[in-house]
C-alpha positions as semicolon CSV with decimal commas, in nm:
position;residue;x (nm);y (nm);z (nm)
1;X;0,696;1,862;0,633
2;X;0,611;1,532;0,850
3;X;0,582;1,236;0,630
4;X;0,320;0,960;0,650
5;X;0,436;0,587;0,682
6;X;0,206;0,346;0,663
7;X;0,225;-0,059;0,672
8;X;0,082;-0,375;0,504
9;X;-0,150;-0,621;0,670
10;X;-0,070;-0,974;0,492
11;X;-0,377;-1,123;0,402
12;X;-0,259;-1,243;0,062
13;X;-0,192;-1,623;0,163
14;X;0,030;-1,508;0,506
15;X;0,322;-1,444;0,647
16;X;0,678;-1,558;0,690
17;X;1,072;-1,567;0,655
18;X;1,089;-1,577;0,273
19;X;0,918;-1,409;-0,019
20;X;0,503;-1,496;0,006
21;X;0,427;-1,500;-0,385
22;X;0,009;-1,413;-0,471
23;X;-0,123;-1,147;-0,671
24;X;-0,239;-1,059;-0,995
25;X;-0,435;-1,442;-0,956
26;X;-0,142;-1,593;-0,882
27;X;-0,154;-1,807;-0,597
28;X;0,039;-1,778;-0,302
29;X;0,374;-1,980;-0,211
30;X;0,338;-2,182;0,152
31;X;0,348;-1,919;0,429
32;X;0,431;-2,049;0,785
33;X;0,256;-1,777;0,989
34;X;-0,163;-1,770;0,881
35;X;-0,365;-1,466;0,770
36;X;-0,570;-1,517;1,076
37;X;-0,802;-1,228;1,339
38;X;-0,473;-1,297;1,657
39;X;-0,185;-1,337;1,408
40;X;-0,273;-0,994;1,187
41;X;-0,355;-0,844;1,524
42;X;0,020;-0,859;1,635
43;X;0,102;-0,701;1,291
44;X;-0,129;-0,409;1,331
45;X;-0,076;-0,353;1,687
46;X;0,327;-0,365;1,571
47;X;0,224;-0,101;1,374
48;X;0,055;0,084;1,564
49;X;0,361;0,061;1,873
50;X;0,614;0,193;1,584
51;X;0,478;0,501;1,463
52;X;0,303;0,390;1,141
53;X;-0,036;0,582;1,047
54;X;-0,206;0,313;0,868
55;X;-0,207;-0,023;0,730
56;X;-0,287;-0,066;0,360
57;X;-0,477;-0,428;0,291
58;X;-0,534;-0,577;-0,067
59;X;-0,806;-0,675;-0,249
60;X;-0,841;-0,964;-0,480
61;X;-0,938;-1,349;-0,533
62;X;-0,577;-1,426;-0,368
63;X;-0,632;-1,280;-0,050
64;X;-0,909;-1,228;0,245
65;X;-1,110;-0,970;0,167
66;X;-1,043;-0,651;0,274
67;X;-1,313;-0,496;0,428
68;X;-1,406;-0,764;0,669
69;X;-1,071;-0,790;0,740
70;X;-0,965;-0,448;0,882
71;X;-1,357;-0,445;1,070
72;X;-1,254;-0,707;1,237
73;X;-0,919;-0,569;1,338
74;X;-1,032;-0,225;1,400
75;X;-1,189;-0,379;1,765
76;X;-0,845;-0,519;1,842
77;X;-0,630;-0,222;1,797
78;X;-0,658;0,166;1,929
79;X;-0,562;0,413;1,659
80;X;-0,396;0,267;1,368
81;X;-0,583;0,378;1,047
82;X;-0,699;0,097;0,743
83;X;-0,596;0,167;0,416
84;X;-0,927;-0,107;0,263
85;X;-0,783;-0,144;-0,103
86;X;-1,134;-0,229;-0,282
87;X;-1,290;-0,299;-0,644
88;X;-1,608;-0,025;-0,769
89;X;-1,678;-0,305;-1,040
90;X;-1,773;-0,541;-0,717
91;X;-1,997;-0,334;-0,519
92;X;-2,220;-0,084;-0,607
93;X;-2,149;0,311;-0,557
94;X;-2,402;0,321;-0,319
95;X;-2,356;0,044;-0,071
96;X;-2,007;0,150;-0,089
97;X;-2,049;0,484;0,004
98;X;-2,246;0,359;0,297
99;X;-2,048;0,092;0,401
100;X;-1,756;0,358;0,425
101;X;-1,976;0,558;0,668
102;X;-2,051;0,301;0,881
103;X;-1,681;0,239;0,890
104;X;-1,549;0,563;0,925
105;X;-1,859;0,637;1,237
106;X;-1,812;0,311;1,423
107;X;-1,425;0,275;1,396
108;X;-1,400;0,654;1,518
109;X;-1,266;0,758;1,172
110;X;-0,959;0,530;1,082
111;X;-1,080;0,429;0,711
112;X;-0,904;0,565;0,420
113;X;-0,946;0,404;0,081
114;X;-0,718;0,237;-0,205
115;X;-0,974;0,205;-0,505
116;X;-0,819;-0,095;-0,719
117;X;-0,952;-0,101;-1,081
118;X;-0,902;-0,451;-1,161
119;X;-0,587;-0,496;-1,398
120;X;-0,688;-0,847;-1,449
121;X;-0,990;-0,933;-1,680
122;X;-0,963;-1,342;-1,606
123;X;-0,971;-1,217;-1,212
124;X;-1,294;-0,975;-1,296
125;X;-1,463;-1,202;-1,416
126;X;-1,441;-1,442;-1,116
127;X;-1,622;-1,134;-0,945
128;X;-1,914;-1,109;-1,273
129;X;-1,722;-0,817;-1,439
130;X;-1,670;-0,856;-1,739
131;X;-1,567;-0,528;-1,848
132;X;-1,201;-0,431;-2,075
133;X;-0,988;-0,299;-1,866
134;X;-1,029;0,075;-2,015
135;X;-1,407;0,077;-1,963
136;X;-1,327;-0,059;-1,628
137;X;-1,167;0,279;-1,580
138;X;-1,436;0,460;-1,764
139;X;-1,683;0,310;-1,511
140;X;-1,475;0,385;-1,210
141;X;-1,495;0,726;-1,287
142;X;-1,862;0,759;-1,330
143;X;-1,822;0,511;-0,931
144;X;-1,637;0,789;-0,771
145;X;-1,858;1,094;-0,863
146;X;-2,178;0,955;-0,751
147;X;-1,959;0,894;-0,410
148;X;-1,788;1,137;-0,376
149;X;-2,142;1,375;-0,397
150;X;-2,289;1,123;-0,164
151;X;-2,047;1,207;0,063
152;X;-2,107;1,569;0,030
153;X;-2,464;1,549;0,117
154;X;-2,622;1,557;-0,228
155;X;-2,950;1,372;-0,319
156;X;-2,795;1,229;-0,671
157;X;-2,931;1,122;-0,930
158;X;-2,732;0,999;-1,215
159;X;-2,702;0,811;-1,545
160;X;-2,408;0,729;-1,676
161;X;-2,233;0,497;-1,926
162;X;-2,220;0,217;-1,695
163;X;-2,353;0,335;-1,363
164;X;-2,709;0,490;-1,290
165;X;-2,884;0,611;-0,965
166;X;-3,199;0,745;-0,856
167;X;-3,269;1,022;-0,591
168;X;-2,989;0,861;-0,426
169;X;-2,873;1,041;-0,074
170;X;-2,684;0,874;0,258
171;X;-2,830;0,899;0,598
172;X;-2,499;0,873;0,779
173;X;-2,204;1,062;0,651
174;X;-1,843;0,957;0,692
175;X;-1,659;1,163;0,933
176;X;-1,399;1,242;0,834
177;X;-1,500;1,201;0,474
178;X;-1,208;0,912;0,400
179;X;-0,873;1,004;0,154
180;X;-0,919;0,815;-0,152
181;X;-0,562;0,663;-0,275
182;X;-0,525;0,558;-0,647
183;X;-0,253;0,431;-0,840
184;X;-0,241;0,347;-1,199
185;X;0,006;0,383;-1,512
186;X;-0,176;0,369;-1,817
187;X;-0,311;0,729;-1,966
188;X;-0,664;0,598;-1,851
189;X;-0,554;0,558;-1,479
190;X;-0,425;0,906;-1,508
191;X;-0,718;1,097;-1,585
192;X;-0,929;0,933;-1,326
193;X;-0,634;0,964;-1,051
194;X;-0,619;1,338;-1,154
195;X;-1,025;1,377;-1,132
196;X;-1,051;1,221;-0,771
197;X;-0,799;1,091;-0,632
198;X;-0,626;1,241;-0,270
199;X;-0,306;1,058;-0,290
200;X;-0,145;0,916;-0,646
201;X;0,033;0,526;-0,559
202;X;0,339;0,450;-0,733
203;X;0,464;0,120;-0,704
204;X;0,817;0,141;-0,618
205;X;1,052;0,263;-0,935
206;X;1,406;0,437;-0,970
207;X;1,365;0,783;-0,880
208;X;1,398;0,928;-1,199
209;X;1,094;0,714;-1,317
210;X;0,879;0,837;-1,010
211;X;0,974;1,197;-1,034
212;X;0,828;1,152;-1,415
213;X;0,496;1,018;-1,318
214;X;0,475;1,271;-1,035
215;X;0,508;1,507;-1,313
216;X;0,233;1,321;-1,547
217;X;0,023;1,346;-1,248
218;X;0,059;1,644;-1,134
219;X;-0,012;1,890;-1,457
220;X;-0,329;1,649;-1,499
221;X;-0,433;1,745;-1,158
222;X;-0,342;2,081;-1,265
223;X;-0,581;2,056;-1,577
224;X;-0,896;1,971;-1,333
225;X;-0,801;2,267;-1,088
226;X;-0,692;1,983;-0,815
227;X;-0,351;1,960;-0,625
228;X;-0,271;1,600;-0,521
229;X;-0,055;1,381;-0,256
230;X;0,178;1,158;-0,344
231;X;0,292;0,785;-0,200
232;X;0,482;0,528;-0,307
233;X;0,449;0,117;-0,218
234;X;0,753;-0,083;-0,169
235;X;0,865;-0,326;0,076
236;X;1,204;-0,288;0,333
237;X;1,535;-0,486;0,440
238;X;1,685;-0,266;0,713
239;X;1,942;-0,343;0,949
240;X;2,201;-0,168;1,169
241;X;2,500;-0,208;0,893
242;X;2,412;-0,247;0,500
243;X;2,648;-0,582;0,538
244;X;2,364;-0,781;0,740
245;X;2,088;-0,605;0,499
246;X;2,197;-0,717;0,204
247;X;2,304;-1,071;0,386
248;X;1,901;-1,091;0,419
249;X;1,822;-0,984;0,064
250;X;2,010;-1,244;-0,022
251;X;1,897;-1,531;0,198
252;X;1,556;-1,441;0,069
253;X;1,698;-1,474;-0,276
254;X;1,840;-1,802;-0,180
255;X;1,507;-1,943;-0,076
256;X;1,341;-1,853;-0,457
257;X;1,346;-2,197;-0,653
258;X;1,457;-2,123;-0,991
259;X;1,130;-2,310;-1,138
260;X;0,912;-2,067;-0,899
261;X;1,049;-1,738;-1,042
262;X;1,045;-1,906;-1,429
263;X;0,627;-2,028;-1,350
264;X;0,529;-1,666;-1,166
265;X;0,710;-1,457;-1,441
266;X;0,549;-1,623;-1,736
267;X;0,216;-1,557;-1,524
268;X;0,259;-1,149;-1,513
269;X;0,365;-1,154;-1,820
270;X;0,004;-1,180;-1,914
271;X;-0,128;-0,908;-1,674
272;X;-0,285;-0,592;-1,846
273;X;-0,138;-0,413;-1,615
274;X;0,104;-0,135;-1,670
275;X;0,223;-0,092;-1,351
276;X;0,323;-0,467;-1,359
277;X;0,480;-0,438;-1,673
278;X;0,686;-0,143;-1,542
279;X;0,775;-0,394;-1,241
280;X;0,895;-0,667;-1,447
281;X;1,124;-0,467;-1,721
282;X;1,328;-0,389;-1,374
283;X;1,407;-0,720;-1,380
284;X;1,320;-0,937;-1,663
285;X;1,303;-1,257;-1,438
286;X;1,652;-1,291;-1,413
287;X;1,858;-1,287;-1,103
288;X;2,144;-1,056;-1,192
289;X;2,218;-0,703;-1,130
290;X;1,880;-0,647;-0,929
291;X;2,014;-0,375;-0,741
292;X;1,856;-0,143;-0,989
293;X;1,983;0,176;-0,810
294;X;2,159;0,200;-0,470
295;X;1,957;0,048;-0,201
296;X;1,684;-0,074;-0,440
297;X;1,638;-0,418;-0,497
298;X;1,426;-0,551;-0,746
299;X;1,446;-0,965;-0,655
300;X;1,097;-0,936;-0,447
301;X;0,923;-0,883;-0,827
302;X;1,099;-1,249;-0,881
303;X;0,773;-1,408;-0,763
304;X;0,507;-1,123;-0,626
305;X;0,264;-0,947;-0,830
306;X;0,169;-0,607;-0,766
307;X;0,530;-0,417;-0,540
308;X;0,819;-0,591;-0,618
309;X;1,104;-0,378;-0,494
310;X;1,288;-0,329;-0,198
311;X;1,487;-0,082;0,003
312;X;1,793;-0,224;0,116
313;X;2,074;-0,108;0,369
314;X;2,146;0,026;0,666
315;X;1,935;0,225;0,891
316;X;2,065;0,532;0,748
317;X;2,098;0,442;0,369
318;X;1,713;0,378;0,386
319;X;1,656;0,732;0,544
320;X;1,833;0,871;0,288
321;X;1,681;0,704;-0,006
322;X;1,310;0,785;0,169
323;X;1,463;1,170;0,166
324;X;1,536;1,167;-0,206
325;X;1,212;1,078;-0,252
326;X;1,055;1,280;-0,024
327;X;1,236;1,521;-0,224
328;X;1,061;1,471;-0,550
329;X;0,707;1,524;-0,396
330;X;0,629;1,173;-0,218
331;X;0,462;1,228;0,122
332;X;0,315;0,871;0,249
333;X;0,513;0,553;0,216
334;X;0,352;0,226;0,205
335;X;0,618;-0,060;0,353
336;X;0,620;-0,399;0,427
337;X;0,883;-0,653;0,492
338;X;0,958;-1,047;0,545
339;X;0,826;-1,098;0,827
340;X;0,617;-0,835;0,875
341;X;0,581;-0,848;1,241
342;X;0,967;-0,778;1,248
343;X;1,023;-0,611;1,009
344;X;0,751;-0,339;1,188
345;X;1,003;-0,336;1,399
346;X;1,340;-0,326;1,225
347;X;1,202;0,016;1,068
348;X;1,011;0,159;1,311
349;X;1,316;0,154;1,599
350;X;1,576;0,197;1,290
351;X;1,484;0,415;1,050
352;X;1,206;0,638;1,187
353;X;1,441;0,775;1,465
354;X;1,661;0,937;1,206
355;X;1,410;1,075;1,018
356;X;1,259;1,273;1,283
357;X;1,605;1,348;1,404
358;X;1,623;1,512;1,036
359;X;1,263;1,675;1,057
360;X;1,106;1,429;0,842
361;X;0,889;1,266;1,035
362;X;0,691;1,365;1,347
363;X;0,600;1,065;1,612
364;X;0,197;1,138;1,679
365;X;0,226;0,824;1,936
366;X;0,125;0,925;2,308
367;X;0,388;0,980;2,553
368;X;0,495;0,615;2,710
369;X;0,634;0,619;3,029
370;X;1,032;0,519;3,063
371;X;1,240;0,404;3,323
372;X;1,475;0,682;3,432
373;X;1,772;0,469;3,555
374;X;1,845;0,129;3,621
375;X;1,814;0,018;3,949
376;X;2,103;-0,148;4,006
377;X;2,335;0,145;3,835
378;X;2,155;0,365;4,069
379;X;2,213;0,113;4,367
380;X;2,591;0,098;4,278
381;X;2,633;0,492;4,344
């Protein structure tokens, strides 16, 4: 088994050296490096250089959107995949079924796609929606058949509860047809996850928690005659000893005013979302005892929506936490770090090594050409 790692392209307000807050309509702390075309270019193409397959990038009224986004920075890098995290109560099922195939045909096939719900109604309706969240979920289902046939070359026509089309059939298929990655907690998110999703997104829990909703997921995937992947989305402190990792976690920690955790935790509090609500009973806005199990730190959840833990240690503590879960049935991990350019780095020359030293992970970079000596040892012989 090779695992999939993939990145995260920070559009959500920047980048930086501390925690970036945003999400879930929150808006995002000061950031010192900008979400900008030449700065998000040196993230992808770090990326890219370390191994990683893809780069996830979020949707919502806190960030740049998504799609223009990654089309943009598909012409400035070579192969690394874009994970576009988008809405179906935004566009219609059509016009996103095309705009993947343009994607997919003029980016040579490095689209796969995160398909957000909305767990937010006050953020839905900024977009028109104004939906409950469980016939949001109702509709997205009824969203991902009519795509998924377009994809297959049907002429569909269809009339649903909230979504209708007429003799409805694509000119240009996507090829590859794009994975579809969904992620979701409440029972709702489950059966639509276990209808049509490719990979099932877990925000990043205790194992015991994930090996539960692998579980839930699974025998509901079962029930529709479907096998699915499984990823996980959490962010990364890695250094060469666990002393200087945790030394990081907890200048990060440092830089968290007290009055910023206390205004962004009374803020998710009100989100409908259960995955957020799983986030924040890891914590419970308070500072102590956030390593929640060894090597997992819960203090980015402090003050970001959406991901708010961390693996934290040494080069090889991270390997071996990303083995236990590799154990349980995750395949594709979604990181990120503070910076992100750097952090690219820190795990891509740190922790990747071991795991293909362990079988875990195959590097599908091309060969790069190395020097075979240095000149001046060689001149000293």
């Amino acid at each position: 088994m090779s695992l999939q790692f993939h990145w995260f392209l920070p559009t959500n307000g920047g980048d930086g050296r501390h925690v970036v807050g945003g999400g879930h309509g929150l808006a995002p702390g000061s950031s010192g490096r900008p979400a900008d075309v030449a700065y998000l270019t040196q993230v992808a193409r770090a990326a890219e250089d370390n191994g990683f397959a893809a780069a996830l990038t979020p949707t919502g009224a806190w960030c740049e959107d998504a799609w223009l986004s990654t089309a943009m920075l598909s012409q400035t890098t070579d192969r690394l995949k874009f994970l576009v995290a988008f809405r179906p109560g935004v566009v219609s099922p059509y016009l996103a079924a095309q705009m993947a195939g343009t994607f997919q045909n003029m980016s040579g096939g490095r689209l796969l796609l995160n398909v957000v719900t909305g767990g937010e109604s006050h953020e839905q309706r900024m977009y028109g929606d104004y939906l409950d969240k469980d016939a949001r979920y109702r509709r997205c289902d009824e969203f991902l058949e009519i795509v998924r046939r377009l994809w297959a070359g049907e002429t569909v026509d269809f009339h649903g509860e909230h979504l209708s089309v007429d003799a409805a059939s694509l000119g240009q298929i996507p090829d590859p047809v794009p994975d579809i990655y969904f992620g979701g907690s409440s029972p709702a998110a489950g059966l639509v996850a276990a209808k049509h999703a490719d990979v099932y997104l877990t925000w990043g829990e205790p194992p015991d928690a994930v090996a539960k909703k692998i579980a839930w997921i699974r025998g509901l995937a079962a029930e529709q005659g479907r096998t699915i992947r499984f990823g996980i989305r959490m962010h990364t402190i890695t250094r060469d000893t666990a002393e200087e990792a945790w030394a990081e976690a907890d200048r990060l920690l440092a830089g968290i005013p007290p009055e910023a955790v206390e205004t962004v935790q009374n803020g998710l509090r009100r989100s409908e979302s259960e995955g957020q609500k799983r986030m924040l009973a890891l914590h419970n806005g308070s500072r102590d005892r956030l390593e929640i199990y060894p090597n997992l730190w819960a203090g980015v959840g402090l003050v970001r929506g959406g991901a708010g833990t961390a693996l934290v240690g040494s080069h090889e503590q991270v390997a071996d936490r990303i083995a236990e879960y590799a154990a349980l049935g995750i395949e594709e991990f979604i990181l990120s770090a503070y910076p992100h350019l750097e952090g690219a780095y820190w795990f891509g020359e740190g922790v990747l090594p071991i795991l293909a030293e362990r079988g875990l992970w195959k590097d599908e970079r091309p060969r790069r050409h190395r020097n075979a000596r240095v000149p001046f040892a060689a001149a000293g012989r």
